[in-house]
Structure formats: structure tokens, C-alpha cells
């Protein structure tokens, strides 16, 4: 089955996890071997990437951020090539927690994408509107502007790209967007990707949904048109709940 057709379920551990969590990663990896029609990955904190990479036989391992330039005098930062060297195959960029907590601009995210591509990494580019923006009826316009400002220009890069739509108000709140809203936003994002890269290349880019995805709602969300997977925060921290989402993904028609 072509890569872009497999549902892609990615756990973003955020700032959670010490070595005690390696057993969860191992359990996720072993169980993922039973669901080969689903592509499963986790992005642990930097401190665990190498250890998870060594444990992982089936799942992909990635990072949650990288610096926008090559090596040098940047105390506390981690470059894209260091991320790749630690065993990561992808990096999440543009997460709203980075945009909001660290003031990351679309232009900075674009530079990080270039660095990550240069280092051979795949990318999950996040976008999403605040509650105020949705309430004001400007969600689509806002998300498309975010993407226009960050998407890489070269269509070769599209093969290594996924986009994650994560409405800020749905992250960690237990509230999810309705499947109608998700379908409408994903269709708008697909329109932009078609326009930028052409429909053939765009078809290789999966659009994930993120924001309070759980075993109970995974199947419905993942069956929504244009939803190619999920970026999961809280529910990815235990193998049991994360695997519940993987099972939900395996039951969708695309899987
Ligand atoms: P939650 O699944 O905890 O809402 O987090 C979503 C998210 O931000 C994934 O990147």
C-alpha cells in the first residue's frame, strides 16, 4: 500500500517522559507490528530519542523541534542534523505550543523546515487557529495564511511532508472539532497543497488532525474525508490508550 494511503498515527509526548517511559515505547512498538496497515510513530523529548530509536523495530521516531541553522554557538539548541544523528527520522515543526510559548514566527518555521530537509528529515508541519479566530469566522483564512508562509517551495520536499491541523482550542482540552469542521478545514488545506504543488504531488502529503484525539473518537475522526492520520498528545503517553487509537485507525476504510 503506498505510504500516503496508510493512516499515520503519531504520538507527540511533548515535555513528558523519562527513561521509565521506555517500556511504554517498547509496548507501542511491539503492538504496532500487528497493525502493519497503520504507520505508527512517536516523538519523545530529545533526551529519549536515541533510546527509543534503539528499542524501535517497527515504529518511526521523531523530534518535536529543531534549530533553524547548522551547528555553532547556540547554547541549549539542537540542530536538525543532530536530531537526525540521534536516530530521528522526522521532526514536528510549527506546533502551536512553540509558536505561542516561544514566539516562533512563520518565517522562522520556514527556516527550520529548510534545515530539517537539508538534514534528510521528514516533517510534520502544524497549523491551527485560536478559539477567538474561529469564533470570528476567520479560521480557514488564518490557517491557510500560516501554511502559505511556512510551506517549502520545492515540490521535491512535498514527498517528505505531512501537515497537521490542530485547532489550538482543542489541544489538551478534551474538546474536538466537529467532523464537519475538520472535513472543511482539511479540504481547504488540500486545495492549497494542490495549488502549490500540483494535485499529483499534493496527493503524497497526508493531512493529520490533532486535538484531544482518544480511542473513543479516533475511528470517527479518522474516517472523515481528507483525514490521513492523527497527531496525538495526552493519549499517546500510555501504550494502552495510544494503541486504542491505532486500532481505530486500522478499522477505517483506508487502512
Ligand atoms: P492532545 O492530544 O493532548 O490534545 O494534544 C494534541 C497535540 O498538541 C499533538 O501535537
Coordinates of C-alpha atoms and ligand atoms in Angstrom, one line a residue:
X1 CA 0.0 0.0 0.0
X2 CA 1.5 3.4 -0.9
X3 CA 2.8 5.3 2.1
X4 CA 0.4 8.2 1.8
X5 CA -2.6 5.9 1.9
X6 CA -1.7 4.3 5.2
X7 CA -3.2 6.2 8.2
X8 CA -0.3 7.9 10.0
X9 CA -0.7 7.9 13.8
X10 CA 1.9 10.0 15.6
X11 CA 2.4 10.4 19.4
X12 CA 3.7 13.7 20.5
X13 CA 5.0 13.2 24.0
X14 CA 5.7 16.9 24.5
X15 CA 7.7 17.6 27.7
X16 CA 6.8 14.2 29.2
X17 CA 8.9 11.1 29.6
X18 CA 12.0 9.9 31.4
X19 CA 13.7 6.6 30.9
X20 CA 11.0 4.9 32.9
X21 CA 8.7 5.5 29.8
X22 CA 10.9 3.4 27.6
X23 CA 8.7 0.4 28.5
X24 CA 5.7 2.2 27.0
X25 CA 7.6 2.9 23.8
X26 CA 8.6 -0.8 23.6
X27 CA 5.0 -1.9 24.2
X28 CA 3.8 0.5 21.5
X29 CA 6.4 -0.8 19.1
X30 CA 5.7 -4.4 19.7
X31 CA 1.9 -4.0 19.3
X32 CA 2.3 -1.8 16.2
X33 CA 3.8 -4.9 14.5
X34 CA 0.3 -6.3 14.5
X35 CA -1.2 -3.3 12.6
X36 CA 1.0 -3.0 9.5
X37 CA -1.6 -1.1 7.6
X38 CA -1.2 1.8 10.0
X39 CA 2.1 3.8 10.1
X40 CA 2.9 4.5 13.8
X41 CA 5.4 6.9 15.2
X42 CA 6.3 8.7 18.4
X43 CA 8.1 11.9 19.0
X44 CA 9.6 11.7 22.5
X45 CA 11.6 14.5 24.1
X46 CA 15.1 15.0 22.7
X47 CA 16.5 13.2 25.8
X48 CA 14.8 9.9 24.8
X49 CA 15.1 9.9 21.0
X50 CA 18.2 7.7 20.8
X51 CA 17.0 5.2 23.4
X52 CA 13.5 4.9 21.7
X53 CA 15.2 4.6 18.4
X54 CA 17.3 1.7 19.7
X55 CA 14.2 -0.1 21.0
X56 CA 12.0 0.5 17.9
X57 CA 11.7 -2.2 15.4
X58 CA 8.5 -1.0 13.7
X59 CA 7.6 2.5 14.7
X60 CA 9.1 5.7 13.4
X61 CA 10.9 8.0 15.9
X62 CA 11.0 11.8 15.6
X63 CA 11.7 15.0 17.4
X64 CA 9.4 17.8 18.4
X65 CA 11.5 20.7 17.3
X66 CA 14.9 21.6 15.9
X67 CA 17.1 24.8 15.5
X68 CA 16.9 26.7 12.2
X69 CA 20.6 26.7 11.4
X70 CA 23.6 24.4 11.3
X71 CA 25.9 23.7 14.3
X72 CA 27.6 26.5 16.2
X73 CA 27.4 28.8 19.2
X74 CA 23.8 28.3 20.2
X75 CA 23.7 27.2 23.8
X76 CA 20.9 24.8 24.5
X77 CA 19.8 24.4 20.9
X78 CA 19.7 21.2 18.8
X79 CA 20.3 21.3 15.1
X80 CA 18.4 19.3 12.5
X81 CA 21.5 17.2 11.7
X82 CA 21.9 16.4 15.4
X83 CA 18.3 15.3 15.5
X84 CA 18.9 13.0 12.5
X85 CA 22.1 11.7 14.1
X86 CA 20.2 10.7 17.3
X87 CA 18.1 8.3 15.2
X88 CA 15.1 10.5 14.5
X89 CA 13.5 10.3 11.0
X90 CA 11.1 13.2 11.3
X91 CA 10.6 16.4 13.2
X92 CA 7.4 18.2 14.2
X93 CA 7.6 21.9 13.4
X94 CA 5.3 24.9 14.0
X95 CA 3.4 23.3 16.9
X96 CA 1.2 26.0 18.5
X97 CA 2.9 25.5 21.8
X98 CA 6.2 26.6 20.1
X99 CA 4.5 29.4 18.2
X100 CA 2.8 30.7 21.4
X101 CA 5.3 29.8 24.2
X102 CA 8.4 30.6 22.2
X103 CA 7.2 33.3 19.8
X104 CA 8.1 31.2 16.7
X105 CA 7.1 33.1 13.6
X106 CA 6.0 31.5 10.3
X107 CA 9.3 32.8 8.8
X108 CA 11.3 31.1 11.5
X109 CA 9.4 27.9 11.0
X110 CA 10.1 28.1 7.2
X111 CA 13.8 28.3 8.0
X112 CA 13.5 25.3 10.3
X113 CA 11.8 23.3 7.6
X114 CA 14.7 24.1 5.2
X115 CA 17.2 22.9 7.8
X116 CA 15.3 19.7 8.5
X117 CA 15.0 18.9 4.8
X118 CA 18.7 19.5 4.4
X119 CA 19.3 17.0 7.2
X120 CA 17.2 14.4 5.4
X121 CA 14.3 14.5 7.9
X122 CA 10.6 14.2 7.2
X123 CA 8.4 17.0 8.5
X124 CA 5.1 17.3 10.2
X125 CA 4.1 20.9 9.9
X126 CA 1.4 22.0 12.4
X127 CA -1.1 24.8 11.9
X128 CA -4.3 25.8 13.7
X129 CA -6.4 28.7 14.8
X130 CA -7.3 30.0 18.3
X131 CA -10.9 30.0 19.6
X132 CA -11.2 33.7 19.0
X133 CA -10.2 33.3 15.4
X134 CA -12.7 30.5 14.8
X135 CA -15.4 32.5 16.6
X136 CA -14.7 35.4 14.3
X137 CA -15.3 33.2 11.3
X138 CA -11.7 33.5 10.2
X139 CA -10.3 30.0 10.9
X140 CA -9.7 29.0 7.3
X141 CA -8.2 32.2 6.2
X142 CA -5.8 32.1 9.3
X143 CA -4.7 28.5 8.8
X144 CA -4.1 28.9 5.1
X145 CA -2.1 32.1 5.7
X146 CA 0.0 30.2 8.3
X147 CA 0.7 27.5 5.8
X148 CA 1.4 29.8 2.9
X149 CA 4.1 31.5 5.0
X150 CA 5.8 28.2 6.0
X151 CA 5.4 25.6 3.3
X152 CA 8.7 24.8 1.5
X153 CA 8.8 26.0 -2.2
X154 CA 10.4 22.9 -3.7
X155 CA 7.9 20.2 -4.7
X156 CA 10.6 17.5 -4.1
X157 CA 10.2 18.4 -0.4
X158 CA 6.5 17.6 -0.6
X159 CA 7.3 13.9 -0.5
X160 CA 8.7 14.3 3.0
X161 CA 5.9 16.5 4.3
X162 CA 2.8 16.0 6.3
X163 CA 0.5 18.8 7.6
X164 CA -1.2 18.6 11.0
X165 CA -4.3 20.7 11.5
X166 CA -4.5 21.2 15.3
X167 CA -7.1 23.8 16.4
X168 CA -5.5 25.4 19.5
X169 CA -8.7 25.3 21.5
X170 CA -8.9 21.5 21.0
X171 CA -5.4 20.7 22.3
X172 CA -5.4 19.1 25.7
X173 CA -8.9 20.4 26.4
X174 CA -11.0 17.3 25.7
X175 CA -12.9 19.3 23.1
X176 CA -12.6 18.2 19.5
X177 CA -13.6 20.0 16.3
X178 CA -16.8 18.5 14.7
X179 CA -16.1 16.1 11.9
X180 CA -17.8 18.7 9.6
X181 CA -15.4 21.4 10.6
X182 CA -12.4 19.0 10.3
X183 CA -13.5 17.9 6.8
X184 CA -14.0 21.5 5.7
X185 CA -10.6 22.6 7.0
X186 CA -8.8 19.6 5.6
X187 CA -10.4 20.2 2.2
X188 CA -9.3 23.9 2.3
X189 CA -5.7 22.7 3.2
X190 CA -5.8 20.2 0.4
X191 CA -6.9 22.9 -2.0
X192 CA -3.8 25.0 -1.0
X193 CA -1.5 22.0 -1.4
X194 CA -3.0 21.2 -4.8
X195 CA -2.5 24.8 -5.9
X196 CA 1.1 25.0 -4.6
X197 CA 2.5 21.6 -5.6
X198 CA 0.0 20.3 -8.2
X199 CA -2.5 17.5 -7.4
X200 CA -0.2 14.6 -8.1
X201 CA 2.5 15.8 -5.6
X202 CA -0.1 17.0 -3.2
X203 CA -1.7 13.5 -3.1
X204 CA 1.5 12.3 -1.3
X205 CA 1.1 14.8 1.5
X206 CA -1.0 13.5 4.4
X207 CA -3.1 15.9 6.4
X208 CA -3.4 14.8 10.1
X209 CA -5.8 16.0 12.7
X210 CA -4.7 16.8 16.2
X211 CA -6.6 17.9 19.3
X212 CA -7.9 15.6 22.0
X213 CA -7.8 12.5 19.8
X214 CA -8.6 9.5 22.0
X215 CA -9.5 5.8 21.5
X216 CA -13.2 6.7 21.8
X217 CA -13.2 9.3 19.0
X218 CA -10.4 8.1 16.8
X219 CA -12.3 5.9 14.4
X220 CA -14.9 8.6 13.7
X221 CA -12.3 11.3 13.2
X222 CA -10.0 9.1 11.1
X223 CA -12.9 8.1 8.8
X224 CA -13.5 11.8 8.0
X225 CA -12.7 12.7 4.4
X226 CA -9.1 14.0 3.9
X227 CA -8.0 13.0 7.4
X228 CA -4.8 11.0 6.8
X229 CA -3.9 10.4 10.4
X230 CA -3.7 11.9 13.8
X231 CA -1.2 13.8 15.9
X232 CA -1.9 12.7 19.5
X233 CA -0.7 14.4 22.7
X234 CA -2.0 13.2 26.1
X235 CA -3.4 9.9 24.8
X236 CA 0.0 8.9 23.4
X237 CA 1.6 8.7 26.8
X238 CA 0.3 5.3 27.6
X239 CA 0.6 2.3 25.3
X240 CA -2.9 1.3 26.1
X241 CA -4.6 4.5 25.0
X242 CA -2.3 5.1 22.1
X243 CA -2.8 1.6 20.8
X244 CA -6.6 2.1 21.1
X245 CA -6.2 4.9 18.5
X246 CA -4.0 2.7 16.3
X247 CA -6.8 0.1 16.4
X248 CA -9.3 2.8 15.5
X249 CA -7.1 3.7 12.5
X250 CA -6.8 0.1 11.4
X251 CA -10.6 -0.1 11.3
X252 CA -11.1 2.8 8.8
X253 CA -11.7 2.1 5.2
X254 CA -8.3 3.5 4.1
X255 CA -6.4 1.0 6.3
Ligands
LIG1 P1 -3.8 16.5 22.9 O1 -4.0 15.2 22.1 O2 -3.3 16.3 24.3 O3 -5.0 17.3 22.8 O4 -2.6 17.2 22.1 C1 -2.7 17.4 20.7 C2 -1.3 17.9 20.3 O5 -1.0 19.1 20.5 C3 -0.5 17.0 19.5 O6 0.6 17.7 18.9

